mmCIF file of C-alpha atoms in Angstrom:
data_model
loop_
_atom_site.group_PDB
_atom_site.id
_atom_site.type_symbol
_atom_site.label_atom_id
_atom_site.label_comp_id
_atom_site.label_asym_id
_atom_site.label_seq_id
_atom_site.Cartn_x
_atom_site.Cartn_y
_atom_site.Cartn_z
ATOM 1 C CA MET A 1 233.151 -15.478 25.348
ATOM 2 C CA PRO A 2 229.622 -16.994 25.522
ATOM 3 C CA ARG A 3 230.934 -20.359 24.307
ATOM 4 C CA LEU A 4 233.757 -20.370 26.868
ATOM 5 C CA ALA A 5 231.360 -19.380 29.643
ATOM 6 C CA MET A 6 228.938 -22.165 28.670
ATOM 7 C CA ILE A 7 231.804 -24.722 28.610
ATOM 8 C CA ALA A 8 232.925 -23.504 32.038
ATOM 9 C CA MET A 9 229.422 -23.941 33.458
ATOM 10 C CA LEU A 10 229.085 -27.434 31.969
ATOM 11 C CA ALA A 11 232.506 -28.362 33.355
ATOM 12 C CA ALA A 12 231.470 -27.101 36.788
ATOM 13 C CA ALA A 13 228.487 -29.452 36.922
ATOM 14 C CA PRO A 14 230.420 -32.620 38.000
ATOM 15 C CA THR A 15 232.334 -30.623 40.637
ATOM 16 C CA THR A 16 229.074 -29.235 41.969
ATOM 17 C CA LEU A 17 227.526 -32.707 42.151
ATOM 18 C CA VAL A 18 230.474 -34.168 44.071
ATOM 19 C CA ALA A 19 230.686 -31.151 46.396
ATOM 20 C CA GLY A 20 226.969 -31.475 47.167
ATOM 21 C CA CYS A 21 227.387 -35.154 48.047
ATOM 22 C CA LEU A 22 230.406 -34.394 50.253
ATOM 23 C CA ALA A 23 228.782 -31.613 52.294
ATOM 24 C CA GLY A 24 227.182 -32.557 55.583
ATOM 25 C CA PRO A 25 227.935 -33.469 59.190
ATOM 26 C CA TYR A 26 228.664 -37.148 58.448
ATOM 27 C CA PRO A 27 232.135 -37.378 56.844
ATOM 28 C CA VAL A 28 232.547 -39.385 53.631
ATOM 29 C CA SER A 29 235.791 -39.301 51.637
ATOM 30 C CA TRP A 30 235.704 -37.826 48.136
ATOM 31 C CA GLN A 31 237.123 -41.073 46.744
ATOM 32 C CA ALA A 32 234.168 -42.965 48.221
ATOM 33 C CA VAL A 33 231.727 -40.373 46.872
ATOM 34 C CA LEU A 34 233.180 -40.724 43.372
ATOM 35 C CA GLY A 35 233.054 -44.520 43.622
ATOM 36 C CA ILE A 36 229.460 -44.584 44.868
ATOM 37 C CA LEU A 37 228.307 -42.091 42.214
ATOM 38 C CA ALA A 38 230.004 -44.286 39.590
ATOM 39 C CA GLY A 39 227.812 -47.181 40.699
ATOM 40 C CA GLY A 40 230.155 -48.924 43.114
ATOM 41 C CA ARG A 41 228.468 -50.559 46.087
ATOM 42 C CA ASP A 42 231.538 -52.168 47.731
ATOM 43 C CA TYR A 43 231.640 -49.447 50.323
ATOM 44 C CA ASP A 44 230.431 -49.041 53.869
ATOM 45 C CA PRO A 45 226.600 -49.363 53.629
ATOM 46 C CA VAL A 46 226.249 -46.304 55.838
ATOM 47 C CA TRP A 47 228.295 -44.272 53.325
ATOM 48 C CA VAL A 48 226.135 -45.524 50.462
ATOM 49 C CA THR A 49 222.974 -44.558 52.339
ATOM 50 C CA VAL A 50 224.321 -41.125 53.244
ATOM 51 C CA VAL A 51 225.527 -40.329 49.719
ATOM 52 C CA VAL A 52 222.661 -41.785 47.708
ATOM 53 C CA GLN A 53 219.603 -41.481 49.942
ATOM 54 C CA MET A 54 220.431 -38.354 51.949
ATOM 55 C CA ARG A 55 222.536 -36.181 49.641
ATOM 56 C CA LEU A 56 222.359 -37.146 45.960
ATOM 57 C CA TYR A 57 218.597 -36.606 45.549
ATOM 58 C CA ARG A 58 218.826 -33.424 47.598
ATOM 59 C CA VAL A 59 221.475 -32.092 45.201
ATOM 60 C CA ILE A 60 219.374 -33.082 42.174
ATOM 61 C CA LEU A 61 216.296 -31.381 43.638
ATOM 62 C CA ALA A 62 218.258 -28.203 44.455
ATOM 63 C CA TRP A 63 219.631 -28.102 40.903
ATOM 64 C CA LEU A 64 216.194 -28.598 39.323
ATOM 65 C CA VAL A 65 214.572 -25.961 41.557
ATOM 66 C CA GLY A 66 217.362 -23.453 40.854
ATOM 67 C CA ALA A 67 217.103 -24.050 37.112
ATOM 68 C CA GLY A 68 213.301 -23.806 37.193
ATOM 69 C CA LEU A 69 213.252 -20.567 39.183
ATOM 70 C CA ALA A 70 215.899 -19.003 36.918
ATOM 71 C CA MET A 71 214.084 -19.935 33.685
ATOM 72 C CA SER A 72 210.771 -18.728 35.089
ATOM 73 C CA GLY A 73 212.533 -15.446 35.901
ATOM 74 C CA VAL A 74 213.627 -15.162 32.243
ATOM 75 C CA ALA A 75 210.025 -15.682 31.129
ATOM 76 C CA PHE A 76 208.580 -13.196 33.649
ATOM 77 C CA GLN A 77 211.142 -10.504 32.775
ATOM 78 C CA GLY A 78 210.643 -11.044 29.046
ATOM 79 C CA VAL A 79 206.835 -11.110 29.053
ATOM 80 C CA LEU A 80 206.436 -8.180 31.445
ATOM 81 C CA ARG A 81 209.440 -6.319 29.978
ATOM 82 C CA ASN A 82 210.451 -5.545 33.512
ATOM 83 C CA PRO A 83 214.042 -6.271 34.680
ATOM 84 C CA LEU A 84 212.846 -6.630 38.272
ATOM 85 C CA ALA A 85 210.129 -9.183 37.488
ATOM 86 C CA GLU A 86 210.391 -12.654 39.054
ATOM 87 C CA PRO A 87 208.006 -15.342 40.379
ATOM 88 C CA PHE A 88 206.992 -13.007 43.224
ATOM 89 C CA THR A 89 205.796 -10.321 40.809
ATOM 90 C CA LEU A 90 202.387 -11.804 39.974
ATOM 91 C CA GLY A 91 201.869 -13.305 43.411
ATOM 92 C CA VAL A 92 202.865 -16.830 42.294
ATOM 93 C CA SER A 93 205.286 -17.457 45.144
ATOM 94 C CA GLY A 94 202.941 -15.755 47.609
ATOM 95 C CA GLY A 95 200.066 -17.970 46.476
ATOM 96 C CA ALA A 96 202.179 -21.080 46.922
ATOM 97 C CA ALA A 97 203.284 -19.924 50.374
ATOM 98 C CA PHE A 98 199.673 -19.247 51.356
ATOM 99 C CA GLY A 99 198.585 -22.706 50.155
ATOM 100 C CA ALA A 100 201.364 -24.317 52.188
ATOM 101 C CA ALA A 101 200.508 -22.169 55.233
ATOM 102 C CA VAL A 102 196.874 -23.290 55.089
ATOM 103 C CA ALA A 103 197.907 -26.958 54.872
ATOM 104 C CA LEU A 104 200.365 -26.583 57.765
ATOM 105 C CA GLY A 105 197.953 -24.551 59.892
ATOM 106 C CA LEU A 106 195.122 -27.033 59.456
ATOM 107 C CA GLY A 107 197.360 -30.029 60.107
ATOM 108 C CA TRP A 108 197.155 -31.424 56.578
ATOM 109 C CA ASN A 109 200.787 -32.504 56.674
ATOM 110 C CA LEU A 110 199.982 -36.190 56.788
ATOM 111 C CA GLY A 111 199.929 -38.377 53.731
ATOM 112 C CA TRP A 112 196.577 -38.887 52.107
ATOM 113 C CA ALA A 113 194.955 -42.133 53.165
ATOM 114 C CA GLY A 114 193.807 -42.641 49.590
ATOM 115 C CA MET A 115 197.303 -42.233 48.184
ATOM 116 C CA ALA A 116 198.202 -45.899 48.668
ATOM 117 C CA PHE A 117 200.290 -45.917 45.520
ATOM 118 C CA PHE A 118 202.241 -42.838 46.599
ATOM 119 C CA PRO A 119 203.130 -43.452 50.263
ATOM 120 C CA GLY A 120 204.345 -40.377 52.079
ATOM 121 C CA LEU A 121 202.878 -37.937 49.569
ATOM 122 C CA SER A 122 201.995 -34.815 51.509
ATOM 123 C CA VAL A 123 199.048 -32.508 50.965
ATOM 124 C CA ILE A 124 201.341 -29.494 51.487
ATOM 125 C CA PRO A 125 202.915 -29.477 47.971
ATOM 126 C CA LEU A 126 199.520 -29.934 46.357
ATOM 127 C CA CYS A 127 198.049 -27.010 48.316
ATOM 128 C CA ALA A 128 201.093 -24.857 47.503
ATOM 129 C CA LEU A 129 200.854 -25.593 43.788
ATOM 130 C CA ALA A 130 197.106 -24.922 43.787
ATOM 131 C CA GLY A 131 197.720 -21.629 45.611
ATOM 132 C CA SER A 132 200.271 -20.476 43.037
ATOM 133 C CA LEU A 133 197.969 -21.207 40.091
ATOM 134 C CA LEU A 134 195.005 -19.524 41.791
ATOM 135 C CA ALA A 135 197.170 -16.444 42.449
ATOM 136 C CA LEU A 136 198.122 -16.262 38.765
ATOM 137 C CA ALA A 137 194.465 -16.674 37.752
ATOM 138 C CA ALA A 138 193.470 -13.892 40.159
ATOM 139 C CA ALA A 139 196.137 -11.549 38.743
ATOM 140 C CA LEU A 140 195.056 -12.243 35.146
ATOM 141 C CA THR A 141 191.366 -11.761 36.016
ATOM 142 C CA LEU A 142 192.031 -8.503 37.856
ATOM 143 C CA SER A 143 194.110 -7.139 34.979
ATOM 144 C CA ARG A 144 191.472 -8.006 32.375
ATOM 145 C CA ARG A 145 188.746 -6.296 34.392
ATOM 146 C CA SER A 146 190.973 -3.236 34.752
ATOM 147 C CA GLY A 147 191.315 -2.441 31.075
ATOM 148 C CA GLY A 148 192.953 -5.494 29.460
ATOM 149 C CA ALA A 149 195.816 -7.834 30.292
ATOM 150 C CA THR A 150 198.605 -5.449 29.348
ATOM 151 C CA ARG A 151 201.950 -5.802 31.074
ATOM 152 C CA GLU A 152 201.321 -2.675 33.156
ATOM 153 C CA THR A 153 197.973 -3.865 34.504
ATOM 154 C CA LEU A 154 199.396 -7.360 35.047
ATOM 155 C CA VAL A 155 202.207 -6.037 37.220
ATOM 156 C CA LEU A 156 199.790 -3.862 39.218
ATOM 157 C CA ALA A 157 197.352 -6.754 39.642
ATOM 158 C CA GLY A 158 200.228 -9.004 40.732
ATOM 159 C CA ILE A 159 201.322 -6.490 43.355
ATOM 160 C CA VAL A 160 197.752 -6.344 44.704
ATOM 161 C CA VAL A 161 197.429 -10.153 44.802
ATOM 162 C CA SER A 162 200.851 -10.555 46.419
ATOM 163 C CA ALA A 163 200.086 -7.954 49.117
ATOM 164 C CA PHE A 164 196.689 -9.515 49.826
ATOM 165 C CA LEU A 165 198.171 -13.010 50.169
ATOM 166 C CA SER A 166 200.956 -11.716 52.413
ATOM 167 C CA ALA A 167 198.315 -10.236 54.705
ATOM 168 C CA CYS A 168 196.371 -13.534 54.631
ATOM 169 C CA ILE A 169 199.502 -15.463 55.681
ATOM 170 C CA SER A 170 200.080 -13.066 58.589
ATOM 171 C CA LEU A 171 196.446 -13.425 59.651
ATOM 172 C CA PHE A 172 196.631 -17.203 59.398
ATOM 173 C CA LYS A 173 199.772 -17.278 61.550
ATOM 174 C CA ALA A 174 198.085 -15.085 64.145
ATOM 175 C CA LEU A 175 195.070 -17.408 64.289
ATOM 176 C CA ASN A 176 197.193 -20.584 64.451
ATOM 177 C CA GLU A 177 199.979 -19.784 66.877
ATOM 178 C CA GLU A 178 200.913 -23.435 67.357
ATOM 179 C CA SER A 179 201.726 -23.711 63.649
ATOM 180 C CA THR A 180 203.585 -20.400 63.353
ATOM 181 C CA ALA A 181 207.079 -21.940 63.626
ATOM 182 C CA SER A 182 206.476 -24.553 60.936
ATOM 183 C CA ILE A 183 204.852 -21.974 58.625
ATOM 184 C CA VAL A 184 207.748 -19.532 59.056
ATOM 185 C CA PHE A 185 210.319 -22.317 58.476
ATOM 186 C CA TRP A 186 208.520 -23.393 55.293
ATOM 187 C CA ILE A 187 208.327 -19.848 53.979
ATOM 188 C CA MET A 188 212.096 -19.374 54.497
ATOM 189 C CA GLY A 189 212.728 -22.273 52.089
ATOM 190 C CA GLY A 190 215.074 -25.229 52.419
ATOM 191 C CA PHE A 191 215.977 -28.751 51.316
ATOM 192 C CA GLN A 192 216.368 -30.398 54.702
ATOM 193 C CA GLY A 193 214.789 -33.855 54.623
ATOM 194 C CA ARG A 194 214.007 -33.730 50.896
ATOM 195 C CA GLY A 195 214.629 -36.871 48.866
ATOM 196 C CA ALA A 196 213.749 -38.931 45.832
ATOM 197 C CA ALA A 197 209.973 -38.494 46.235
ATOM 198 C CA ASP A 198 210.347 -34.719 46.017
ATOM 199 C CA VAL A 199 212.496 -35.027 42.877
ATOM 200 C CA TRP A 200 209.857 -37.159 41.162
ATOM 201 C CA LEU A 201 207.137 -34.782 42.377
ATOM 202 C CA TYR A 202 208.822 -31.721 40.895
ATOM 203 C CA LEU A 203 210.256 -33.252 37.713
ATOM 204 C CA PRO A 204 207.005 -33.309 35.612
ATOM 205 C CA TYR A 205 206.287 -29.634 36.338
ATOM 206 C CA PHE A 206 209.907 -28.707 35.590
ATOM 207 C CA GLY A 207 209.810 -30.643 32.322
ATOM 208 C CA LEU A 208 206.464 -29.204 31.219
ATOM 209 C CA GLY A 209 207.437 -25.637 32.069
ATOM 210 C CA THR A 210 210.814 -25.959 30.332
ATOM 211 C CA LEU A 211 209.228 -27.334 27.161
ATOM 212 C CA VAL A 212 206.686 -24.505 26.948
ATOM 213 C CA VAL A 213 209.097 -21.605 27.602
ATOM 214 C CA TRP A 214 211.592 -23.131 25.149
ATOM 215 C CA ARG A 215 208.825 -23.570 22.546
ATOM 216 C CA TYR A 216 207.899 -19.888 22.805
ATOM 217 C CA SER A 217 211.431 -18.527 23.210
ATOM 218 C CA ARG A 218 211.443 -16.913 19.751
ATOM 219 C CA GLU A 219 208.084 -15.232 20.492
ATOM 220 C CA LEU A 220 209.685 -14.000 23.725
ATOM 221 C CA ASP A 221 212.310 -12.221 21.625
ATOM 222 C CA VAL A 222 209.579 -10.638 19.497
ATOM 223 C CA LEU A 223 207.626 -9.502 22.580
ATOM 224 C CA ALA A 224 210.755 -7.664 23.731
ATOM 225 C CA LEU A 225 210.324 -5.338 20.716
ATOM 226 C CA GLY A 226 206.929 -4.196 21.994
ATOM 227 C CA GLU A 227 203.348 -5.378 21.611
ATOM 228 C CA ALA A 228 202.662 -3.388 18.431
ATOM 229 C CA GLN A 229 205.717 -4.790 16.671
ATOM 230 C CA ALA A 230 204.835 -8.292 17.860
ATOM 231 C CA VAL A 231 201.354 -8.009 16.324
ATOM 232 C CA GLN A 232 202.867 -6.725 13.055
ATOM 233 C CA LEU A 233 205.140 -9.774 12.968
ATOM 234 C CA GLY A 234 202.165 -12.110 13.360
ATOM 235 C CA VAL A 235 202.549 -12.979 17.036
ATOM 236 C CA ASP A 236 199.346 -13.310 19.081
ATOM 237 C CA ALA A 237 200.812 -11.372 21.990
ATOM 238 C CA ALA A 238 197.964 -11.948 24.446
ATOM 239 C CA ARG A 239 197.858 -15.719 23.925
ATOM 240 C CA VAL A 240 201.643 -16.145 24.019
ATOM 241 C CA ARG A 241 201.869 -14.004 27.151
ATOM 242 C CA VAL A 242 199.304 -16.118 29.025
ATOM 243 C CA ARG A 243 200.971 -19.392 28.010
ATOM 244 C CA LEU A 244 204.428 -18.224 29.015
ATOM 245 C CA LEU A 245 203.165 -16.862 32.331
ATOM 246 C CA ALA A 246 201.310 -20.108 33.040
ATOM 247 C CA ALA A 247 204.391 -22.223 32.269
ATOM 248 C CA ALA A 248 206.673 -20.005 34.355
ATOM 249 C CA SER A 249 204.150 -20.023 37.203
ATOM 250 C CA ILE A 250 203.898 -23.816 37.151
ATOM 251 C CA MET A 251 207.695 -24.136 37.430
ATOM 252 C CA ALA A 252 207.941 -21.553 40.200
ATOM 253 C CA GLY A 253 204.834 -22.682 42.084
ATOM 254 C CA ALA A 254 205.893 -26.330 41.998
ATOM 255 C CA ALA A 255 209.340 -25.297 43.242
ATOM 256 C CA VAL A 256 207.782 -23.525 46.233
ATOM 257 C CA SER A 257 205.564 -26.561 46.815
ATOM 258 C CA VAL A 258 208.554 -28.883 47.372
ATOM 259 C CA CYS A 259 211.020 -26.619 49.180
ATOM 260 C CA GLY A 260 209.327 -23.400 50.308
ATOM 261 C CA VAL A 261 209.971 -19.855 49.136
ATOM 262 C CA ILE A 262 213.477 -19.220 47.777
ATOM 263 C CA GLY A 263 213.917 -15.645 46.665
ATOM 264 C CA PHE A 264 216.317 -13.768 44.370
ATOM 265 C CA VAL A 265 217.228 -16.766 42.145
ATOM 266 C CA GLY A 266 214.510 -15.855 39.645
ATOM 267 C CA LEU A 267 215.538 -12.197 39.798
ATOM 268 C CA ALA A 268 219.326 -12.307 39.883
ATOM 269 C CA VAL A 269 220.306 -15.293 37.726
ATOM 270 C CA PRO A 270 218.759 -14.039 34.433
ATOM 271 C CA HIS A 271 220.727 -10.796 34.826
ATOM 272 C CA LEU A 272 223.983 -12.658 35.479
ATOM 273 C CA ALA A 273 223.373 -14.882 32.448
ATOM 274 C CA ARG A 274 222.430 -11.886 30.300
ATOM 275 C CA MET A 275 225.778 -10.234 31.076
ATOM 276 C CA ALA A 276 227.677 -13.247 29.706
ATOM 277 C CA PHE A 277 225.361 -14.565 26.970
ATOM 278 C CA GLY A 278 223.371 -11.581 25.712
ATOM 279 C CA ALA A 279 219.626 -11.169 25.495
ATOM 280 C CA SER A 280 218.680 -13.887 22.972
ATOM 281 C CA SER A 281 215.996 -15.904 24.764
ATOM 282 C CA ARG A 282 217.167 -19.398 23.835
ATOM 283 C CA GLY A 283 220.746 -18.812 24.929
ATOM 284 C CA LEU A 284 219.500 -16.934 27.972
ATOM 285 C CA LEU A 285 217.167 -19.770 29.016
ATOM 286 C CA ALA A 286 219.906 -22.394 28.667
ATOM 287 C CA ALA A 287 222.483 -20.301 30.509
ATOM 288 C CA SER A 288 220.048 -19.281 33.239
ATOM 289 C CA GLY A 289 219.021 -22.900 33.802
ATOM 290 C CA LEU A 290 222.611 -24.059 34.187
ATOM 291 C CA LEU A 291 223.637 -21.089 36.318
ATOM 292 C CA GLY A 292 220.512 -21.177 38.494
ATOM 293 C CA GLY A 293 220.907 -24.868 39.238
ATOM 294 C CA THR A 294 224.590 -24.526 40.089
ATOM 295 C CA LEU A 295 224.037 -21.427 42.227
ATOM 296 C CA LEU A 296 221.296 -23.036 44.301
ATOM 297 C CA VAL A 297 223.296 -26.236 44.910
ATOM 298 C CA TRP A 298 226.232 -24.176 46.198
ATOM 299 C CA SER A 299 223.858 -22.046 48.293
ATOM 300 C CA ASP A 300 222.511 -25.255 49.830
ATOM 301 C CA ILE A 301 226.065 -26.430 50.522
ATOM 302 C CA VAL A 302 226.709 -23.173 52.388
ATOM 303 C CA ALA A 303 223.416 -23.584 54.281
ATOM 304 C CA ARG A 304 224.457 -27.085 55.357
ATOM 305 C CA THR A 305 228.004 -26.279 56.448
ATOM 306 C CA ILE A 306 228.132 -22.719 57.775
ATOM 307 C CA LEU A 307 226.678 -23.529 61.219
ATOM 308 C CA PRO A 308 228.501 -25.739 63.757
ATOM 309 C CA GLY A 309 227.132 -28.999 65.140
ATOM 310 C CA GLY A 310 225.302 -30.130 62.001
ATOM 311 C CA ALA A 311 222.682 -27.370 62.213
ATOM 312 C CA GLU A 312 221.321 -26.005 58.932
ATOM 313 C CA LEU A 313 220.251 -22.597 57.721
ATOM 314 C CA PRO A 314 217.211 -22.369 55.451
ATOM 315 C CA VAL A 315 218.686 -21.969 51.974
ATOM 316 C CA GLY A 316 216.312 -19.041 51.384
ATOM 317 C CA VAL A 317 218.336 -17.112 53.966
ATOM 318 C CA VAL A 318 221.552 -17.732 51.982
ATOM 319 C CA THR A 319 220.029 -16.650 48.658
ATOM 320 C CA ALA A 320 218.583 -13.543 50.318
ATOM 321 C CA LEU A 321 222.016 -12.655 51.746
ATOM 322 C CA LEU A 322 223.541 -13.055 48.281
ATOM 323 C CA GLY A 323 220.654 -11.411 46.444
ATOM 324 C CA GLY A 324 220.442 -8.225 48.517
ATOM 325 C CA PRO A 325 223.873 -6.876 47.520
ATOM 326 C CA PHE A 326 223.281 -8.011 43.923
ATOM 327 C CA PHE A 327 220.002 -6.067 43.852
ATOM 328 C CA LEU A 328 221.895 -2.936 44.922
ATOM 329 C CA PHE A 329 224.477 -3.656 42.201
ATOM 330 C CA LEU A 330 221.667 -3.778 39.616
ATOM 331 C CA LEU A 331 220.279 -0.480 40.825
ATOM 332 C CA ARG A 332 223.702 1.185 40.463
ATOM 333 C CA ARG A 333 224.057 -0.139 36.900
ATOM 334 C CA ARG A 334 220.747 1.382 35.821
ATOM 335 C CA PRO A 335 220.903 4.789 34.086
ATOM 336 C CA GLY A 336 221.179 7.427 36.770
ATOM 337 C CA GLY A 337 221.915 4.761 39.371
ATOM 338 C CA GLY A 338 225.294 6.146 40.307
ATOM 339 C CA SER A 339 227.782 4.160 38.183
#
């Protein structure tokens, strides 16, 4: 069953790529899409521009962000031993949203004059990434000063940090009414207007985070047995926990920095993958990455096509609509949840 499910997900990848390049208000035939993706350039130049410049990199970015959020969800749930943990839990997504809100509110959405070698680079992603890392640092500091960085104190500290940042965002919107619309649109999450620069911006953080969580995947399995058992088996639980949380936060924070806040992927996808592939961390990380990427590309396709006249929904709205019922499904599956 796990092998068949993995083969099915790998086989779905080309279909997802083509579907993502087909979706949009400007019609391009599927034969032309296949030809352009295969490297052919003997097509209408407008088609080539639409497929390559406007859709292909958007699909790649959506896949990378979905995979990154899903794998960070695996790490958060494993380290905190909490099935409802995700990038929001320690305030990582909230910190990134606050960083982006500050940049938008203060008008820092222009490229840096000093970034001559990176034209078009915006301050917004940098502020969002810095906000996510500062939020994680605040949660770790609070937990240590409250009796040690155990998973219980980490979760409580994360809730405090997340609530505080949410209040700061509301206050910032109230003080900068002219920027409220752009802040709200960013927080809802989306891939409209994203391109190759965003892919290259996110790729290093995705690669670094993936390498670290994969490197410590076996320790993640040991941590699932409990901290005492992990220490008996020679695992430095505190150090491994901080490294995994930092890697997961970098992936999630960088994702928010390029496309805004996209909820439920980090929560729901690890559970879906666990149902098909079991709880072994390596298999779970691989399956969650594939499933998260595919799910977010299809969510973006829905966001691009569900409204008439070429209008787009923020993809965060689509994932929230899908994630709400799934959250209720999870609650019913828990012992005493009614099923």
